[in-house]
mmCIF file of C-alpha atoms in Angstrom:
data_model
loop_
_atom_site.group_PDB
_atom_site.id
_atom_site.type_symbol
_atom_site.label_atom_id
_atom_site.label_comp_id
_atom_site.label_asym_id
_atom_site.label_seq_id
_atom_site.Cartn_x
_atom_site.Cartn_y
_atom_site.Cartn_z
ATOM 1 C CA MET A 10 -281.992 61.500 -84.746
ATOM 2 C CA ARG A 11 -282.805 60.535 -80.762
ATOM 3 C CA ARG A 12 -281.483 57.361 -81.427
ATOM 4 C CA ILE A 13 -277.844 58.833 -82.369
ATOM 5 C CA THR A 14 -278.348 60.903 -79.301
ATOM 6 C CA TYR A 15 -279.349 57.731 -77.120
ATOM 7 C CA LEU A 16 -276.616 55.789 -78.027
ATOM 8 C CA ALA A 17 -273.975 57.985 -77.510
ATOM 9 C CA LEU A 18 -274.935 58.989 -74.235
ATOM 10 C CA ALA A 19 -276.173 55.610 -72.841
ATOM 11 C CA GLY A 20 -272.225 54.531 -74.265
ATOM 12 C CA LEU A 21 -270.772 55.252 -71.226
ATOM 13 C CA ALA A 22 -272.006 59.108 -70.816
ATOM 14 C CA LEU A 23 -270.414 59.634 -73.856
ATOM 15 C CA MET A 24 -268.932 63.341 -73.937
ATOM 16 C CA ALA A 25 -264.891 63.307 -74.170
ATOM 17 C CA VAL A 26 -264.803 63.425 -78.670
ATOM 18 C CA SER A 27 -261.526 65.060 -80.455
ATOM 19 C CA LEU A 28 -261.812 66.210 -83.836
ATOM 20 C CA PRO A 29 -258.370 66.557 -86.268
ATOM 21 C CA ARG A 30 -257.441 69.746 -87.043
ATOM 22 C CA ALA A 31 -257.586 70.974 -90.617
ATOM 23 C CA ALA A 32 -254.500 73.394 -90.154
ATOM 24 C CA ARG A 33 -251.860 72.920 -88.022
ATOM 25 C CA ALA A 34 -249.311 75.299 -86.946
ATOM 26 C CA GLU A 35 -246.115 75.269 -88.261
ATOM 27 C CA GLY A 36 -243.290 72.906 -86.762
ATOM 28 C CA GLU A 37 -246.362 70.545 -84.925
ATOM 29 C CA VAL A 38 -245.638 67.594 -84.363
ATOM 30 C CA ALA A 39 -248.363 64.573 -83.381
ATOM 31 C CA LEU A 40 -248.468 61.273 -81.769
ATOM 32 C CA ASP A 41 -251.137 58.812 -83.065
ATOM 33 C CA PRO A 42 -252.657 57.506 -80.834
ATOM 34 C CA PRO A 43 -251.730 59.802 -78.207
ATOM 35 C CA ALA A 44 -251.724 56.956 -75.544
ATOM 36 C CA ALA A 45 -250.304 53.446 -75.661
ATOM 37 C CA THR A 46 -249.807 50.372 -73.742
ATOM 38 C CA PRO A 47 -246.308 48.907 -74.449
ATOM 39 C CA GLY A 48 -245.413 47.200 -77.681
ATOM 40 C CA GLN A 49 -248.539 49.294 -79.270
ATOM 41 C CA ILE A 50 -247.235 50.827 -82.757
ATOM 42 C CA LEU A 51 -247.470 54.454 -82.502
ATOM 43 C CA THR A 52 -247.605 57.334 -85.299
ATOM 44 C CA LEU A 53 -245.398 60.324 -85.268
ATOM 45 C CA ARG A 54 -246.416 63.071 -88.144
ATOM 46 C CA TRP A 55 -244.840 66.181 -88.357
ATOM 47 C CA TYR A 56 -246.295 69.466 -90.157
ATOM 48 C CA PHE A 57 -242.966 70.930 -91.323
ATOM 49 C CA THR A 58 -240.203 70.532 -93.940
ATOM 50 C CA GLY A 59 -236.535 71.454 -94.320
ATOM 51 C CA THR A 60 -233.474 70.808 -96.195
ATOM 52 C CA LYS A 61 -232.383 68.134 -93.217
ATOM 53 C CA VAL A 62 -234.917 66.518 -90.537
ATOM 54 C CA VAL A 63 -233.487 64.367 -88.180
ATOM 55 C CA VAL A 64 -235.532 62.284 -85.886
ATOM 56 C CA SER A 65 -234.107 60.506 -82.304
ATOM 57 C CA GLY A 66 -235.100 58.688 -78.992
ATOM 58 C CA GLY A 67 -237.052 55.252 -79.097
ATOM 59 C CA ARG A 68 -236.133 53.005 -82.100
ATOM 60 C CA PHE A 69 -234.391 55.719 -83.691
ATOM 61 C CA GLY A 70 -231.434 56.003 -81.246
ATOM 62 C CA ALA A 71 -229.188 58.967 -81.571
ATOM 63 C CA GLY A 72 -230.792 59.853 -84.720
ATOM 64 C CA VAL A 73 -232.533 59.430 -88.059
ATOM 65 C CA VAL A 74 -232.510 61.514 -91.582
ATOM 66 C CA VAL A 75 -236.003 61.453 -92.133
ATOM 67 C CA THR A 76 -235.862 64.531 -94.971
ATOM 68 C CA GLY A 77 -238.988 63.919 -96.790
ATOM 69 C CA LYS A 78 -241.125 62.366 -95.180
ATOM 70 C CA SER A 79 -244.292 63.281 -92.903
ATOM 71 C CA SER A 80 -244.699 60.445 -90.738
ATOM 72 C CA ILE A 81 -242.498 57.474 -89.235
ATOM 73 C CA SER A 82 -243.767 54.470 -86.824
ATOM 74 C CA ASP A 83 -242.444 53.189 -83.443
ATOM 75 C CA ALA A 84 -243.637 50.526 -80.830
ATOM 76 C CA PRO A 85 -242.200 51.913 -77.352
ATOM 77 C CA ILE A 86 -242.658 49.780 -74.229
ATOM 78 C CA LYS A 87 -241.803 52.674 -72.112
ATOM 79 C CA PRO A 88 -242.672 56.632 -71.945
ATOM 80 C CA THR A 89 -240.281 57.764 -74.880
ATOM 81 C CA ARG A 90 -239.818 61.303 -75.859
ATOM 82 C CA TYR A 91 -238.792 62.003 -79.764
ATOM 83 C CA ASN A 92 -236.715 65.083 -81.159
ATOM 84 C CA PHE A 93 -237.196 66.223 -84.183
ATOM 85 C CA ASP A 94 -233.862 68.202 -84.937
ATOM 86 C CA ILE A 95 -234.593 70.581 -88.553
ATOM 87 C CA TRP A 96 -232.425 72.433 -90.754
ATOM 88 C CA TYR A 97 -233.795 74.878 -93.280
ATOM 89 C CA HIS A 98 -233.557 77.864 -95.505
ATOM 90 C CA PRO A 99 -236.013 80.960 -93.533
ATOM 91 C CA THR A 100 -237.606 83.285 -96.026
ATOM 92 C CA ALA A 101 -235.211 86.166 -95.837
ATOM 93 C CA PRO A 102 -233.286 88.568 -97.539
ATOM 94 C CA PRO A 103 -231.423 87.173 -100.911
ATOM 95 C CA SER A 104 -228.100 87.858 -98.835
ATOM 96 C CA ASP A 105 -229.110 85.686 -95.828
ATOM 97 C CA VAL A 106 -230.297 82.775 -98.337
ATOM 98 C CA ALA A 107 -227.630 80.326 -97.442
ATOM 99 C CA LYS A 108 -227.731 80.407 -93.734
ATOM 100 C CA LEU A 109 -229.212 77.203 -92.612
ATOM 101 C CA VAL A 110 -231.387 77.797 -89.398
ATOM 102 C CA HIS A 111 -231.838 74.861 -86.656
ATOM 103 C CA ALA A 112 -234.871 74.470 -84.814
ATOM 104 C CA HIS A 113 -235.693 72.168 -82.375
ATOM 105 C CA TYR A 114 -239.322 70.292 -81.388
ATOM 106 C CA SER A 115 -240.229 66.948 -79.505
ATOM 107 C CA VAL A 116 -243.117 65.082 -78.158
ATOM 108 C CA VAL A 117 -243.490 62.164 -75.676
ATOM 109 C CA ALA A 118 -244.996 59.413 -76.436
ATOM 110 C CA ASN A 119 -247.411 58.366 -73.149
ATOM 111 C CA VAL A 120 -246.691 54.870 -72.412
ATOM 112 C CA VAL A 121 -249.014 53.257 -69.879
ATOM 113 C CA MET A 122 -246.475 51.496 -67.221
ATOM 114 C CA ASN A 123 -247.893 48.600 -65.050
ATOM 115 C CA ALA A 124 -251.102 48.498 -67.326
ATOM 116 C CA PRO A 125 -253.370 45.534 -66.086
ATOM 117 C CA ARG A 126 -253.419 42.185 -68.352
ATOM 118 C CA ILE A 127 -255.317 43.737 -71.510
ATOM 119 C CA ALA A 128 -257.641 41.867 -74.060
ATOM 120 C CA SER A 129 -258.366 42.317 -77.307
ATOM 121 C CA TYR A 130 -262.122 41.750 -79.101
ATOM 122 C CA ARG A 131 -262.288 41.527 -82.747
ATOM 123 C CA ASP A 132 -266.505 42.684 -83.533
ATOM 124 C CA PRO A 133 -267.818 40.342 -85.921
ATOM 125 C CA ARG A 134 -268.237 43.921 -88.751
ATOM 126 C CA GLY A 135 -264.733 44.017 -88.313
ATOM 127 C CA TRP A 136 -263.875 46.750 -85.632
ATOM 128 C CA SER A 137 -261.185 45.480 -82.992
ATOM 129 C CA VAL A 138 -260.508 47.126 -79.235
ATOM 130 C CA ARG A 139 -258.530 46.647 -76.393
ATOM 131 C CA TYR A 140 -260.100 46.193 -73.059
ATOM 132 C CA ILE A 141 -258.860 45.090 -69.636
ATOM 133 C CA SER A 142 -258.568 41.189 -69.641
ATOM 134 C CA GLY A 143 -261.553 40.076 -66.908
ATOM 135 C CA TRP A 144 -264.200 42.870 -67.977
ATOM 136 C CA ASN A 145 -267.599 42.003 -69.322
ATOM 137 C CA LYS A 146 -268.953 42.488 -72.950
ATOM 138 C CA ASP A 147 -272.142 43.823 -72.246
ATOM 139 C CA VAL A 148 -274.403 44.261 -75.458
ATOM 140 C CA SER A 149 -276.765 46.787 -74.708
ATOM 141 C CA THR A 150 -279.343 47.305 -77.820
ATOM 142 C CA PRO A 151 -280.554 44.509 -80.065
ATOM 143 C CA ASP A 152 -277.933 44.670 -82.985
ATOM 144 C CA ASP A 153 -279.900 45.427 -86.238
ATOM 145 C CA GLY A 154 -276.960 45.518 -88.649
ATOM 146 C CA GLN A 155 -276.914 49.612 -88.418
ATOM 147 C CA ASN A 156 -276.566 50.360 -84.434
ATOM 148 C CA SER A 157 -275.335 48.748 -81.796
ATOM 149 C CA LEU A 158 -273.934 49.467 -78.447
ATOM 150 C CA MET A 159 -271.412 47.236 -76.392
ATOM 151 C CA PHE A 160 -269.906 47.843 -72.996
ATOM 152 C CA PHE A 161 -266.457 46.802 -71.528
ATOM 153 C CA GLN A 162 -266.820 46.733 -67.663
ATOM 154 C CA PRO A 163 -265.978 44.815 -64.708
ATOM 155 C CA GLU A 164 -269.741 44.278 -64.134
ATOM 156 C CA MET A 165 -273.171 45.541 -65.228
ATOM 157 C CA ASP A 166 -273.653 49.843 -65.231
ATOM 158 C CA SER A 167 -270.079 49.780 -63.685
ATOM 159 C CA VAL A 168 -268.925 53.445 -63.158
ATOM 160 C CA GLU A 169 -265.043 52.724 -65.049
ATOM 161 C CA ARG A 170 -265.762 50.974 -68.656
ATOM 162 C CA ILE A 171 -265.104 51.672 -72.307
ATOM 163 C CA ALA A 172 -268.231 51.402 -74.914
ATOM 164 C CA VAL A 173 -268.323 51.199 -78.469
ATOM 165 C CA ALA A 174 -271.012 52.736 -80.503
ATOM 166 C CA MET A 175 -271.857 52.232 -84.168
ATOM 167 C CA LEU A 176 -275.190 54.175 -85.791
ATOM 168 C CA PRO A 177 -275.990 55.811 -89.160
ATOM 169 C CA ALA A 178 -274.520 58.997 -89.813
ATOM 170 C CA LYS A 179 -276.147 59.368 -93.393
ATOM 171 C CA ASP A 180 -275.009 62.771 -94.508
ATOM 172 C CA MET A 181 -273.831 64.035 -90.941
ATOM 173 C CA SER A 182 -270.876 64.976 -90.231
ATOM 174 C CA CYS A 183 -268.551 64.608 -87.129
ATOM 175 C CA LEU A 184 -268.959 67.850 -85.637
ATOM 176 C CA GLU A 185 -273.213 67.762 -86.128
ATOM 177 C CA ILE A 186 -273.018 64.635 -84.298
ATOM 178 C CA VAL A 187 -270.565 65.807 -81.515
ATOM 179 C CA ASP A 188 -273.315 68.665 -81.362
ATOM 180 C CA LYS A 189 -276.361 66.315 -80.981
ATOM 181 C CA ILE A 190 -274.856 64.730 -78.365
ATOM 182 C CA LYS A 191 -273.718 67.533 -76.310
ATOM 183 C CA LYS A 192 -277.119 69.099 -76.535
ATOM 184 C CA ASP A 193 -278.202 66.032 -75.157
ATOM 185 C CA MET A 194 -276.326 65.744 -72.580
ATOM 186 C CA PRO A 195 -278.266 67.277 -69.785
ATOM 187 C CA GLN A 196 -280.848 64.619 -69.800
ATOM 188 C CA HIS A 197 -278.492 61.813 -69.109
ATOM 189 C CA TYR A 198 -275.980 63.946 -66.924
ATOM 190 C CA ASP A 199 -276.818 65.949 -63.630
ATOM 191 C CA LYS A 200 -274.526 69.402 -64.055
ATOM 192 C CA PRO A 201 -272.548 67.876 -67.039
ATOM 193 C CA GLU A 202 -269.536 70.513 -67.933
ATOM 194 C CA VAL A 203 -267.319 69.784 -70.485
ATOM 195 C CA VAL A 204 -263.719 70.223 -69.739
ATOM 196 C CA SER A 205 -261.635 70.339 -73.146
ATOM 197 C CA ASP A 206 -263.083 69.804 -76.384
ATOM 198 C CA HIS A 207 -260.527 69.319 -79.443
ATOM 199 C CA ASP A 208 -259.813 68.258 -83.353
ATOM 200 C CA ILE A 209 -256.997 65.355 -83.930
ATOM 201 C CA LEU A 210 -255.859 63.284 -86.483
ATOM 202 C CA HIS A 211 -256.394 59.732 -86.261
ATOM 203 C CA GLY A 212 -255.002 57.163 -89.662
ATOM 204 C CA ASP A 213 -256.647 59.345 -92.249
ATOM 205 C CA LEU A 214 -259.442 60.022 -90.215
ATOM 206 C CA THR A 215 -261.185 63.274 -88.895
ATOM 207 C CA THR A 216 -262.106 62.930 -85.692
ATOM 208 C CA HIS A 217 -263.240 64.865 -82.343
ATOM 209 C CA VAL A 218 -262.815 64.251 -78.459
ATOM 210 C CA VAL A 219 -264.520 65.776 -75.810
ATOM 211 C CA ASN A 220 -263.543 65.559 -72.506
ATOM 212 C CA PHE A 221 -266.363 66.129 -70.045
ATOM 213 C CA THR A 222 -267.550 65.737 -66.106
ATOM 214 C CA GLY A 223 -270.930 65.222 -64.644
ATOM 215 C CA PHE A 224 -273.303 63.049 -62.425
ATOM 216 C CA ASP A 225 -275.051 59.794 -63.327
ATOM 217 C CA PRO A 226 -278.200 59.504 -62.100
ATOM 218 C CA ALA A 227 -278.083 55.571 -61.741
ATOM 219 C CA HIS A 228 -274.985 56.713 -59.497
ATOM 220 C CA PRO A 229 -276.690 59.067 -57.405
ATOM 221 C CA GLY A 230 -273.778 61.717 -55.628
ATOM 222 C CA THR A 231 -270.765 59.840 -57.732
ATOM 223 C CA LYS A 232 -269.100 62.309 -60.342
ATOM 224 C CA THR A 233 -267.739 60.899 -63.034
ATOM 225 C CA GLN A 234 -265.257 61.880 -65.911
ATOM 226 C CA SER A 235 -265.244 60.855 -69.580
ATOM 227 C CA LEU A 236 -263.420 60.973 -72.442
ATOM 228 C CA VAL A 237 -265.707 60.341 -75.529
ATOM 229 C CA LEU A 238 -263.965 59.503 -79.457
ATOM 230 C CA ALA A 239 -265.951 60.174 -82.618
ATOM 231 C CA PHE A 240 -265.767 59.897 -85.650
ATOM 232 C CA VAL A 241 -267.474 59.270 -89.484
ATOM 233 C CA ARG A 242 -266.657 56.379 -91.897
ATOM 234 C CA ASP A 243 -268.483 55.328 -94.931
ATOM 235 C CA GLY A 244 -271.936 56.332 -93.586
ATOM 236 C CA HIS A 245 -271.186 55.123 -90.375
ATOM 237 C CA ALA A 246 -270.579 57.205 -87.294
ATOM 238 C CA TYR A 247 -268.348 55.148 -84.536
ATOM 239 C CA ILE A 248 -268.124 56.816 -80.676
ATOM 240 C CA ILE A 249 -266.280 54.791 -78.346
ATOM 241 C CA SER A 250 -265.736 56.350 -74.925
ATOM 242 C CA ALA A 251 -264.020 55.427 -71.377
ATOM 243 C CA ARG A 252 -265.640 56.421 -68.374
ATOM 244 C CA THR A 253 -263.894 56.817 -64.559
ATOM 245 C CA LEU A 254 -264.590 58.078 -61.153
ATOM 246 C CA ALA A 255 -263.905 62.227 -61.483
ATOM 247 C CA ALA A 256 -261.241 61.740 -58.428
ATOM 248 C CA LYS A 257 -259.148 59.368 -60.055
ATOM 249 C CA PHE A 258 -259.499 60.765 -63.828
ATOM 250 C CA LYS A 259 -256.393 62.240 -63.473
ATOM 251 C CA ASP A 260 -254.466 58.140 -62.708
ATOM 252 C CA ARG A 261 -256.439 56.519 -64.734
ATOM 253 C CA GLN A 262 -256.714 58.451 -67.620
ATOM 254 C CA PRO A 263 -253.226 57.309 -69.249
ATOM 255 C CA LEU A 264 -254.870 53.536 -69.646
ATOM 256 C CA LEU A 265 -258.172 54.601 -70.704
ATOM 257 C CA GLU A 266 -256.862 56.871 -72.925
ATOM 258 C CA SER A 267 -254.904 53.987 -74.433
ATOM 259 C CA LEU A 268 -257.677 51.528 -74.538
ATOM 260 C CA MET A 269 -260.596 53.951 -76.201
ATOM 261 C CA TRP A 270 -257.650 55.023 -78.976
ATOM 262 C CA SER A 271 -257.001 51.308 -79.829
ATOM 263 C CA PHE A 272 -260.037 51.394 -82.107
ATOM 264 C CA THR A 273 -259.522 50.367 -85.365
ATOM 265 C CA LEU A 274 -261.652 49.383 -88.604
ATOM 266 C CA PRO A 275 -260.907 47.649 -91.050
ATOM 267 C CA LYS A 276 -259.063 49.352 -93.785
ATOM 268 C CA ARG A 277 -260.129 50.061 -97.226
ATOM 269 C CA PRO A 278 -259.841 47.770 -99.663
ATOM 270 C CA ALA A 279 -256.937 49.342 -102.147
ATOM 271 C CA ALA A 280 -258.449 50.912 -105.970
ATOM 272 C CA ASN A 281 -258.399 49.090 -108.583
ATOM 273 C CA VAL A 282 -256.445 50.116 -111.094
ATOM 274 C CA THR A 283 -256.471 49.139 -114.568
ATOM 275 C CA LEU A 284 -253.433 50.137 -117.081
ATOM 276 C CA THR A 285 -253.787 50.117 -120.696
ATOM 277 C CA LYS A 286 -251.285 49.879 -123.265
ATOM 278 C CA GLN A 287 -250.414 53.214 -125.351
ATOM 279 C CA GLY A 288 -252.091 53.088 -128.497
ATOM 280 C CA SER A 289 -255.250 50.703 -127.593
#
């Protein structure tokens, strides 16, 4: 298990992970990913139903009826507010059943403006991630097919960087992996402090994101702030992290989040379905 914590923390002093909640409040709207660069595809998901549901903003203009759906996609080129107007029958006494109630929800797509030139990397195992053009791709550990750790950074051991770690998860859950990383943080950071720790739904995966600060001994006196995204799929744990100076985190967060959330895995092959003739 030591291998897991080492890869995770070495991969950017990982500690900003977020996991999707199994249950969501009625009426909640979510963006996946929560931050993007111009033109990157975003998925909007909502967790309510109604007699009529209308979404407006972005490519949906003044309004498009999406009743019966639960998600849609857009590729905004600037920060965009999406509005949801819902008309529904409330749970009320029979005499009030005919009345439709209107509710309004909105969410803003955090699109990074004036972003630097972005490059893409596709790993031989199929995963891909976006990073700032001109950054180096540094492999930190020998790739044995099961464990790997790659940094995207301006120079070796840079304060600001993106890291991707892959390691066997066996029967461990994402939360179990994140818990082990947290417990091991003091061995890799001085004065580590978790700023936020939450779950988030990313596609069909349960992921976990942690935002934390600390002092990396490799950079004495330099306080850093990191985001870590972790999830498990098909027996492997994937940990994607982004780090920068704590003093610059607020300004750099949208860009770093968009890069972290750009991580994708190959789609699972569709299940084979065999149709059998009736009576055969």
